[in-house]
Amino acid sequence: MTGPRKLYVKSYGCQMNAYDSHRMADLLAPEGYMETAEPEDADLIILNTCHIREKAAEKVYSELGRVRQLKEAAAQGGRRVTVAVAGCVAQAEGSEIIRRAPIVDLVVGPQSYHRLPDLLARAEQNERRKDQIVETEFPPEDKFDHLPAPTKAATRARGVTGFVTVQEGCDKFCTFCVVPYTRGAEVSRPAEKILAEVRNLVAGGVREVTLIGQNVNAYHGAGPDGGAWKLGRLLLRVADIPGVLRLRYTTSHPGDMDDDLIAVHRDLPQLAPQLHLPVQSGSDRVLQAMNRRHTRANYLRTVDRLRAARPDLALTSDFIVGFPGETEAEFRDTLSIVDEVGYSDSFSFKYSQRPGTPGATMADQVAEEVKTERLHRLQAAIKRRQLAFNASCRGLTFDVLMEKPGRDAGQLTGRSPYLQPVQVMAPASLLGTLIPVTITGTISNSLFGALAGAPRIDAESTLAAAGA
Ligand code: 5AD
Ligand code: SF4
């Protein structure tokens, strides 16, 4: 080998994929791969894909067209580029990817990426025989046991917000969703492993930790005492780790919001007053057809209980419009729940038929134009609410985590407790601190603010507290 090989990872879709991409880079670092931001320089290109909606898979195929050109240009210069497709499209499509894009050397599902070094070695040996490798089993071993911890340098380079996967997969089987098929059954990681990973992130400079999982509040990992720990208990223990200034978790199912977890919103000051709690639809008939296992009324009751526990809680949601059979009146029930809950922001999507899911073969698929029109109306309602929420922040003082240099000289960009970006005139020495800011103005989804106090804990003393 003549020097470090270069790795380019492109991540699509959710935070889980972004996390997996980092872990793949961490896994390949000891194998001599250095990450690059330039696909042209790469010896190994990994596309970490998402299959949740149609366009995501199509984007992968068009990206593979560009990768083919890079691979061919490199080959003319005598350089070999290995191409791997990972993530949920890999899981769902398997060898179909190689049929549609023969330049792909390796297809690896989300449960198997700990086997990458081995698979890459096999792919290189295969080069002469032109075989490609497809690995989409759900292997018996736990991939997390085979992944190295991220190095401090890698964590520092990734900034002050860190993500830790606490559970994967889902047993809910909403009728529109591929996750139970691509990510498999719900599996929770042992609490000690998660706590160790958080300590490691904090030592690398992370100040805000988000616990992630497809159905994160179904968490029930083994605790050190032998019992199964629920998410509320895990959050309390994570918050005990010195240096964890702010804590979040995502994405939750309304049916798994238990009393202990709601109480943690009341009792844990580090837990940000913001929760992503997807409702998907405001119509009981549609919710039932989606197999969501909650009604409009009991979702709203959960929201009330959460707000009783934490009155300043801001809620965000995911919505699907045009689920099979959705009528205009049912769609209006979705529009009205946006105002009834008063979401601070939300994601919204047109229903997309996912092969293998029950929704895909339901009668009464909604016409594309109807979906488009409903999506525009829903997005306008969400935007109105978002602007009203942002405007209501003017004059408030809250803690902002300073994440990176701002748009203009002398500014830093931070995040409010409610996840809004905040521009503040502040010296670079305040990067990585959590500091009170008074909101002076808003435009669209951004806030402007002025420093209003000293950092909660400065970076050095936090690092010292974490034993770094
Ligand atoms: N069509 C449209 N949106 C979907 N989502 C999941 N599956 C589909 C689908 N088939 C949305 C849901 C989910 C989010 C991650 O993606 O709103 O909460
Ligand atoms: Fe998909 Fe979420 Fe439903 Fe699980 S709970 S099936 S991940 S939408």
Coordinates of C-alpha atoms and ligand atoms in Angstrom, one line a residue:
M1 CA 0.0 0.0 0.0
T2 CA 1.4 3.4 -0.9
G3 CA -0.4 5.6 1.6
P4 CA -3.8 5.9 3.3
R5 CA -6.6 4.9 1.0
K6 CA -9.4 7.4 0.8
L7 CA -13.0 6.8 1.8
Y8 CA -16.0 8.8 0.7
V9 CA -19.3 8.0 2.5
K10 CA -22.5 9.6 1.4
S11 CA -25.4 9.3 3.7
Y12 CA -29.1 9.5 2.8
G13 CA -32.2 9.6 5.0
C14 CA -32.4 9.5 8.8
Q15 CA -30.1 10.1 11.7
M16 CA -29.6 6.4 12.1
N17 CA -28.0 6.3 8.7
A18 CA -25.8 9.3 9.6
Y19 CA -24.7 7.5 12.7
D20 CA -24.1 4.2 10.8
S21 CA -21.9 6.2 8.3
H22 CA -19.7 7.5 11.1
R23 CA -19.4 4.1 12.5
M24 CA -18.4 2.6 9.1
A25 CA -15.7 5.3 8.8
D26 CA -14.5 4.5 12.4
L27 CA -14.4 0.8 11.5
L28 CA -12.4 1.4 8.3
A29 CA -9.9 3.9 9.9
P30 CA -7.7 1.1 11.3
E31 CA -7.8 -0.6 7.9
G32 CA -6.0 2.4 6.5
Y33 CA -8.9 4.4 5.1
M34 CA -9.0 8.2 5.7
E35 CA -12.3 10.0 5.1
T36 CA -12.4 12.5 2.2
A37 CA -15.2 15.0 1.4
E38 CA -14.3 14.7 -2.4
P39 CA -15.7 11.6 -4.2
E40 CA -13.2 12.2 -7.0
D41 CA -10.3 11.4 -4.7
A42 CA -11.9 8.2 -3.2
D43 CA -10.6 4.7 -3.5
L44 CA -13.7 3.4 -1.7
I45 CA -17.1 5.0 -2.2
I46 CA -19.9 3.9 0.2
L47 CA -23.5 5.1 -0.5
N48 CA -25.4 4.6 2.7
T49 CA -28.9 4.5 1.4
C50 CA -32.5 5.1 2.6
H51 CA -35.6 3.3 1.4
I52 CA -38.3 5.0 3.3
R53 CA -39.8 6.7 0.2
E54 CA -39.5 6.2 -3.5
K55 CA -37.4 9.2 -4.5
A56 CA -34.7 8.2 -2.0
A57 CA -34.0 5.0 -3.9
E58 CA -34.1 6.7 -7.3
K59 CA -31.6 9.3 -6.0
V60 CA -29.2 6.4 -5.2
Y61 CA -29.5 5.1 -8.8
S62 CA -28.8 8.5 -10.3
E63 CA -25.9 8.9 -7.9
L64 CA -24.6 5.5 -9.0
G65 CA -24.6 6.9 -12.6
R66 CA -22.2 9.7 -11.4
V67 CA -20.1 7.2 -9.5
R68 CA -19.7 5.1 -12.6
Q69 CA -18.1 8.0 -14.4
L70 CA -15.7 8.5 -11.5
K71 CA -14.9 4.8 -11.4
E72 CA -14.2 4.7 -15.2
A73 CA -12.1 7.9 -15.1
A74 CA -10.0 6.5 -12.2
A75 CA -9.6 3.2 -14.1
Q76 CA -8.2 5.0 -17.1
G77 CA -5.5 6.5 -14.8
G78 CA -4.8 2.9 -13.4
R79 CA -6.6 3.5 -10.1
R80 CA -9.2 1.1 -8.8
V81 CA -12.3 2.4 -7.1
T82 CA -14.4 0.1 -5.0
V83 CA -18.1 0.9 -4.8
A84 CA -20.3 -0.3 -1.9
V85 CA -24.0 0.3 -1.4
A86 CA -25.1 0.0 2.2
G87 CA -28.3 0.8 4.2
C88 CA -31.9 0.1 3.6
V89 CA -32.0 0.2 -0.2
A90 CA -29.2 -2.4 0.0
Q91 CA -31.3 -4.5 2.3
A92 CA -34.5 -4.2 0.3
E93 CA -33.1 -4.5 -3.3
G94 CA -30.1 -6.8 -2.8
S95 CA -28.8 -8.1 -6.0
E96 CA -31.2 -5.9 -8.0
I97 CA -28.8 -3.1 -7.3
I98 CA -26.0 -4.9 -9.1
R99 CA -28.3 -5.7 -12.0
R100 CA -29.2 -2.1 -12.4
A101 CA -25.8 -0.7 -11.6
P102 CA -23.1 -3.3 -12.4
I103 CA -20.3 -1.0 -11.2
V104 CA -21.3 -1.8 -7.7
D105 CA -18.8 -4.2 -6.0
L106 CA -20.5 -4.8 -2.8
V107 CA -24.1 -4.6 -1.4
V108 CA -24.3 -4.6 2.4
G109 CA -27.4 -4.4 4.6
P110 CA -27.6 -2.3 7.8
Q111 CA -27.2 -5.4 10.1
S112 CA -23.9 -6.5 8.4
Y113 CA -21.7 -3.5 8.1
H114 CA -19.4 -4.6 10.9
R115 CA -18.3 -7.2 8.3
L116 CA -17.1 -4.5 5.9
P117 CA -13.3 -5.1 6.3
D118 CA -13.8 -8.7 5.5
L119 CA -16.2 -8.1 2.6
L120 CA -13.9 -5.5 1.1
A121 CA -11.0 -7.9 1.2
R122 CA -13.2 -10.4 -0.6
A123 CA -14.4 -7.8 -3.1
E124 CA -10.8 -7.0 -3.9
Q125 CA -10.0 -10.7 -4.5
N126 CA -13.1 -10.9 -6.6
E127 CA -12.0 -8.1 -8.9
R128 CA -10.3 -10.5 -11.3
R129 CA -13.3 -12.8 -11.3
K130 CA -15.8 -9.9 -11.6
D131 CA -18.1 -11.4 -8.9
Q132 CA -20.0 -9.0 -6.7
I133 CA -20.9 -9.5 -3.1
V134 CA -24.4 -9.2 -1.6
E135 CA -24.6 -9.5 2.2
T136 CA -28.1 -8.8 3.4
E137 CA -28.5 -11.5 6.1
F138 CA -29.5 -10.6 9.6
P139 CA -26.4 -12.2 11.2
P140 CA -26.6 -13.8 14.6
E141 CA -23.8 -11.7 16.1
D142 CA -24.5 -8.1 17.4
K143 CA -22.8 -5.7 15.0
F144 CA -22.3 -3.2 17.8
D145 CA -20.0 -5.7 19.5
H146 CA -17.8 -5.7 16.5
L147 CA -17.5 -2.0 16.0
P148 CA -14.6 0.0 17.5
A149 CA -15.4 3.1 19.5
P150 CA -14.9 6.4 17.6
T151 CA -11.5 8.0 18.2
K152 CA -11.4 11.3 20.1
A153 CA -10.1 13.0 17.0
A154 CA -13.1 11.6 14.9
T155 CA -15.5 12.8 17.6
R156 CA -14.0 16.3 17.8
A157 CA -14.1 16.6 14.0
R158 CA -17.8 15.9 14.2
G159 CA -18.6 18.8 16.5
V160 CA -20.5 19.3 19.8
T161 CA -23.7 17.3 19.0
G162 CA -23.4 13.6 19.1
F163 CA -25.8 10.7 18.3
V164 CA -26.0 7.3 19.9
T165 CA -28.1 4.4 18.5
V166 CA -29.9 2.8 21.5
Q167 CA -32.2 0.5 19.6
E168 CA -32.8 -0.5 16.0
G169 CA -35.6 -2.0 14.1
C170 CA -39.3 -1.9 14.8
D171 CA -42.1 -4.3 15.6
K172 CA -45.0 -1.9 15.0
F173 CA -45.7 -2.7 11.3
C174 CA -47.4 0.5 10.3
T175 CA -48.9 -0.5 6.9
F176 CA -47.0 2.1 4.9
C177 CA -43.5 1.5 6.4
V178 CA -40.6 -0.6 5.2
V179 CA -38.6 -0.3 8.4
P180 CA -39.7 -3.6 10.0
Y181 CA -38.6 -5.3 6.8
T182 CA -35.3 -3.5 6.1
R183 CA -34.1 -2.9 9.7
G184 CA -35.8 -6.0 11.1
A185 CA -37.2 -6.7 14.6
E186 CA -36.8 -4.3 17.5
V187 CA -33.4 -4.8 19.2
S188 CA -32.2 -2.7 22.2
R189 CA -28.6 -2.3 23.1
P190 CA -27.4 -2.9 26.7
A191 CA -27.5 0.2 28.8
E192 CA -23.8 0.0 29.9
K193 CA -22.7 0.0 26.2
I194 CA -24.7 3.1 25.6
L195 CA -23.4 4.9 28.7
A196 CA -19.8 4.0 27.7
E197 CA -20.4 5.4 24.2
V198 CA -21.8 8.6 25.7
R199 CA -18.8 9.0 28.0
N200 CA -16.6 8.6 25.0
L201 CA -18.4 11.3 23.0
V202 CA -18.3 13.7 25.9
A203 CA -14.5 13.1 26.2
G204 CA -14.3 14.1 22.5
G205 CA -16.1 17.4 23.0
V206 CA -19.8 16.5 22.5
R207 CA -22.1 18.6 24.7
E208 CA -25.5 17.6 23.4
V209 CA -26.4 13.9 23.1
T210 CA -29.3 12.5 21.1
L211 CA -30.4 8.9 21.7
I212 CA -31.7 7.6 18.4
G213 CA -33.7 4.6 17.2
Q214 CA -36.4 3.9 14.7
N215 CA -38.8 3.4 17.6
V216 CA -36.6 4.8 20.4
N217 CA -39.2 4.9 23.2
A218 CA -39.7 1.1 22.8
Y219 CA -36.2 0.9 24.3
H220 CA -35.9 -2.0 26.7
G221 CA -32.2 -2.8 26.9
A222 CA -30.5 -4.9 29.5
G223 CA -29.5 -2.9 32.6
P224 CA -26.3 -3.5 34.7
D225 CA -28.6 -4.9 37.4
G226 CA -29.9 -7.6 35.0
G227 CA -33.4 -6.1 34.5
A228 CA -34.7 -4.5 31.4
W229 CA -34.3 -0.7 31.4
K230 CA -36.9 1.5 29.8
L231 CA -35.9 4.7 28.0
G232 CA -36.8 7.0 31.0
R233 CA -34.4 5.2 33.2
L234 CA -31.7 5.3 30.6
L235 CA -32.1 9.0 30.1
L236 CA -31.7 9.7 33.8
R237 CA -28.4 7.8 33.8
V238 CA -27.1 9.4 30.6
A239 CA -27.9 12.8 32.2
D240 CA -25.7 11.9 35.2
I241 CA -22.6 11.7 33.0
P242 CA -20.6 14.9 33.6
G243 CA -20.4 17.1 30.5
V244 CA -23.8 16.1 29.1
L245 CA -25.3 19.5 29.0
R246 CA -28.3 18.7 26.8
L247 CA -30.2 15.6 25.9
R248 CA -32.7 14.5 23.3
Y249 CA -34.2 11.3 21.9
T250 CA -35.9 10.5 18.6
T251 CA -38.0 9.0 17.0
S252 CA -40.9 8.1 19.3
H253 CA -44.1 6.2 18.8
P254 CA -47.1 7.7 20.6
G255 CA -48.1 4.3 22.0
D256 CA -44.8 3.9 23.8
M257 CA -44.9 7.2 25.8
D258 CA -45.1 5.6 29.2
D259 CA -45.6 7.4 32.6
D260 CA -42.0 7.1 33.6
L261 CA -40.8 8.7 30.3
I262 CA -43.3 11.5 30.7
A263 CA -42.1 12.1 34.2
V264 CA -38.6 12.4 33.0
H265 CA -39.7 15.4 30.9
R266 CA -40.7 17.0 34.2
D267 CA -37.7 16.0 36.3
L268 CA -34.7 16.2 34.0
P269 CA -33.5 19.8 33.3
Q270 CA -31.0 18.6 30.6
L271 CA -33.8 17.0 28.5
A272 CA -34.6 19.6 25.8
P273 CA -38.2 20.8 25.8
Q274 CA -38.7 19.5 22.3
L275 CA -40.1 16.2 21.2
H276 CA -40.6 14.6 17.8
L277 CA -43.9 12.6 18.2
P278 CA -45.2 11.6 14.7
V279 CA -48.9 11.4 14.4
Q280 CA -49.0 10.7 10.6
S281 CA -52.7 11.5 10.2
G282 CA -55.5 13.3 12.2
S283 CA -58.2 10.9 11.0
D284 CA -59.1 7.8 13.1
R285 CA -60.1 5.8 10.1
V286 CA -56.8 6.5 8.4
L287 CA -54.8 5.8 11.6
Q288 CA -56.5 2.5 11.9
A289 CA -55.8 1.6 8.2
M290 CA -52.2 2.6 8.9
N291 CA -52.2 0.2 11.9
R292 CA -50.8 3.0 14.0
R293 CA -52.4 1.6 17.2
H294 CA -53.4 5.1 18.4
T295 CA -56.4 7.3 17.9
R296 CA -56.5 11.1 17.5
A297 CA -58.0 11.4 21.0
N298 CA -55.4 9.3 22.8
Y299 CA -52.6 11.0 20.9
L300 CA -53.9 14.4 22.0
R301 CA -54.2 13.0 25.6
T302 CA -50.5 12.0 25.5
V303 CA -49.7 15.6 24.3
D304 CA -51.7 17.0 27.2
R305 CA -49.9 14.8 29.7
L306 CA -46.5 15.8 28.2
R307 CA -47.3 19.5 28.4
A308 CA -48.6 19.1 31.9
A309 CA -45.1 17.6 32.8
R310 CA -43.2 20.2 30.8
P311 CA -45.3 23.3 29.9
D312 CA -42.7 24.8 27.5
L313 CA -42.6 21.5 25.5
A314 CA -42.5 22.1 21.7
L315 CA -43.8 19.2 19.5
T316 CA -42.9 18.2 16.0
S317 CA -44.5 15.5 13.9
D318 CA -44.3 13.5 10.6
F319 CA -47.4 13.5 8.4
I320 CA -48.4 11.4 5.4
V321 CA -50.9 12.7 3.0
G322 CA -52.8 10.6 0.4
F323 CA -52.7 7.2 2.3
P324 CA -54.9 4.8 0.3
G325 CA -58.6 5.7 0.7
E326 CA -57.9 9.1 2.3
T327 CA -60.9 11.4 1.6
E328 CA -60.9 15.2 1.6
A329 CA -62.7 15.2 5.0
E330 CA -60.1 12.8 6.4
F331 CA -57.4 15.0 5.1
R332 CA -59.0 18.0 6.8
D333 CA -58.7 16.1 10.1
T334 CA -55.0 16.1 9.5
L335 CA -55.0 19.8 8.8
S336 CA -56.9 20.5 11.9
I337 CA -54.6 18.5 14.2
V338 CA -51.7 20.8 13.1
D339 CA -53.5 23.7 14.7
E340 CA -54.9 21.8 17.6
V341 CA -51.4 20.6 18.7
G342 CA -49.7 23.8 17.5
Y343 CA -46.5 22.0 16.2
S344 CA -43.3 24.1 16.2
D345 CA -42.3 22.4 12.9
S346 CA -43.0 19.1 11.1
F347 CA -42.0 16.9 8.2
S348 CA -44.7 15.9 5.7
F349 CA -44.7 13.5 2.8
K350 CA -46.9 12.2 0.0
Y351 CA -47.7 8.5 0.6
S352 CA -45.4 6.3 -1.4
Q353 CA -46.2 2.7 -2.2
R354 CA -43.4 0.6 -0.7
P355 CA -43.1 -2.9 -2.2
G356 CA -43.9 -5.6 0.4
T357 CA -45.9 -3.4 2.7
P358 CA -49.6 -3.9 3.1
G359 CA -50.4 -0.3 2.0
A360 CA -48.9 -1.0 -1.4
T361 CA -51.6 -3.3 -2.4
M362 CA -54.6 -1.5 -0.8
A363 CA -57.4 -0.5 -3.0
D364 CA -58.2 3.2 -3.6
Q365 CA -54.7 4.5 -4.1
V366 CA -54.9 8.3 -4.1
A367 CA -54.1 10.1 -7.4
E368 CA -50.7 11.9 -7.5
E369 CA -52.3 15.3 -8.2
V370 CA -54.5 14.9 -5.2
K371 CA -51.5 14.0 -3.0
T372 CA -49.6 17.0 -4.4
E373 CA -52.4 19.4 -3.7
R374 CA -52.9 18.1 -0.2
L375 CA -49.2 18.2 0.6
H376 CA -49.1 21.9 -0.4
R377 CA -52.0 22.8 1.8
L378 CA -50.6 20.8 4.7
Q379 CA -47.1 22.4 4.3
A380 CA -48.7 25.9 4.3
A381 CA -50.5 25.0 7.6
I382 CA -47.2 23.7 9.1
K383 CA -45.3 26.8 7.9
R384 CA -47.9 29.1 9.5
R385 CA -47.5 27.4 12.8
Q386 CA -43.8 27.4 12.6
L387 CA -43.6 31.1 11.9
A388 CA -46.0 31.8 14.8
F389 CA -43.9 29.6 17.1
N390 CA -40.7 31.4 16.1
A391 CA -42.3 34.8 16.5
S392 CA -43.4 33.7 20.0
C393 CA -39.8 33.2 20.9
R394 CA -39.0 36.9 20.5
G395 CA -38.0 38.4 23.8
L396 CA -37.4 35.0 25.5
T397 CA -34.1 34.1 27.0
F398 CA -33.0 30.5 26.7
D399 CA -29.8 28.4 26.5
V400 CA -28.2 28.1 23.0
L401 CA -25.6 25.5 22.2
M402 CA -22.9 27.3 20.1
E403 CA -22.2 24.8 17.3
K404 CA -20.2 26.4 14.5
P405 CA -19.1 29.7 13.0
G406 CA -22.0 31.8 11.8
R407 CA -23.1 33.2 8.5
D408 CA -21.4 36.6 9.0
A409 CA -18.0 37.5 10.5
G410 CA -18.1 37.7 14.3
Q411 CA -21.2 35.4 14.5
L412 CA -21.7 31.9 15.8
T413 CA -24.6 29.6 14.8
G414 CA -26.2 27.7 17.6
R415 CA -29.3 25.7 18.4
S416 CA -32.1 26.7 20.6
P417 CA -33.6 24.1 23.0
Y418 CA -36.4 23.8 20.3
L419 CA -33.9 23.0 17.6
Q420 CA -34.1 26.3 15.8
P421 CA -30.8 27.7 14.4
V422 CA -29.8 30.9 16.2
Q423 CA -27.4 33.5 14.9
V424 CA -25.5 35.3 17.7
M425 CA -22.7 37.9 17.7
A426 CA -20.2 36.0 19.8
P427 CA -16.4 35.2 19.9
A428 CA -15.2 31.9 18.6
S429 CA -14.0 31.1 22.1
L430 CA -17.7 30.4 23.0
L431 CA -17.9 27.5 20.4
G432 CA -19.1 24.4 22.2
T433 CA -20.7 26.2 25.1
L434 CA -24.2 26.3 26.3
I435 CA -25.0 30.0 26.9
P436 CA -28.1 32.1 27.7
V437 CA -29.2 34.1 24.7
T438 CA -32.1 36.6 24.4
I439 CA -34.0 36.3 21.1
T440 CA -34.2 39.7 19.3
G441 CA -35.6 38.7 15.9
T442 CA -36.7 35.9 13.6
I443 CA -36.7 35.2 9.8
S444 CA -38.4 32.1 8.5
N445 CA -36.8 29.2 10.4
S446 CA -33.9 31.1 11.9
L447 CA -33.6 33.2 15.1
F448 CA -31.3 36.1 15.9
G449 CA -30.2 36.7 19.5
A450 CA -27.8 38.5 21.8
L451 CA -25.7 37.0 24.6
A452 CA -27.4 37.3 27.9
G453 CA -25.1 35.7 30.5
A454 CA -22.1 33.5 31.1
P455 CA -21.7 29.9 29.7
R456 CA -23.4 27.3 31.8
I457 CA -20.2 25.4 32.1
D458 CA -17.2 26.4 30.0
A459 CA -15.6 23.9 27.6
E460 CA -12.5 23.3 29.6
S461 CA -14.1 22.7 33.0
T462 CA -16.6 20.3 31.3
L463 CA -13.8 18.4 29.7
A464 CA -12.0 18.3 33.0
A465 CA -15.2 17.0 34.7
A466 CA -15.4 14.3 32.0
G467 CA -11.9 13.3 32.8
A468 CA -10.7 14.1 29.3
Ligands
5AD1 N1 -44.7 7.0 2.3 C1 -44.6 8.3 2.7 N2 -44.0 8.6 3.9 C2 -43.5 7.6 4.6 N3 -42.9 7.5 5.8 C3 -42.6 6.3 6.1 N4 -43.0 5.4 5.1 C4 -43.6 6.2 4.2 C5 -44.3 6.0 3.0 N5 -44.4 4.7 2.5 C6 -42.7 8.7 6.6 C7 -43.4 8.6 7.9 C8 -42.3 8.4 8.9 C9 -41.2 9.1 8.3 C10 -39.8 8.7 8.7 O1 -41.3 8.8 6.9 O2 -44.0 9.9 8.2 O3 -42.6 8.8 10.2
SF4_2 FE1 -42.2 2.5 10.6 FE2 -42.2 4.1 12.8 FE3 -44.4 2.6 12.2 FE4 -42.1 1.4 13.1 S1 -43.4 2.9 14.2 S2 -43.4 0.7 11.4 S3 -40.5 2.7 12.1 S4 -43.5 4.3 11.0

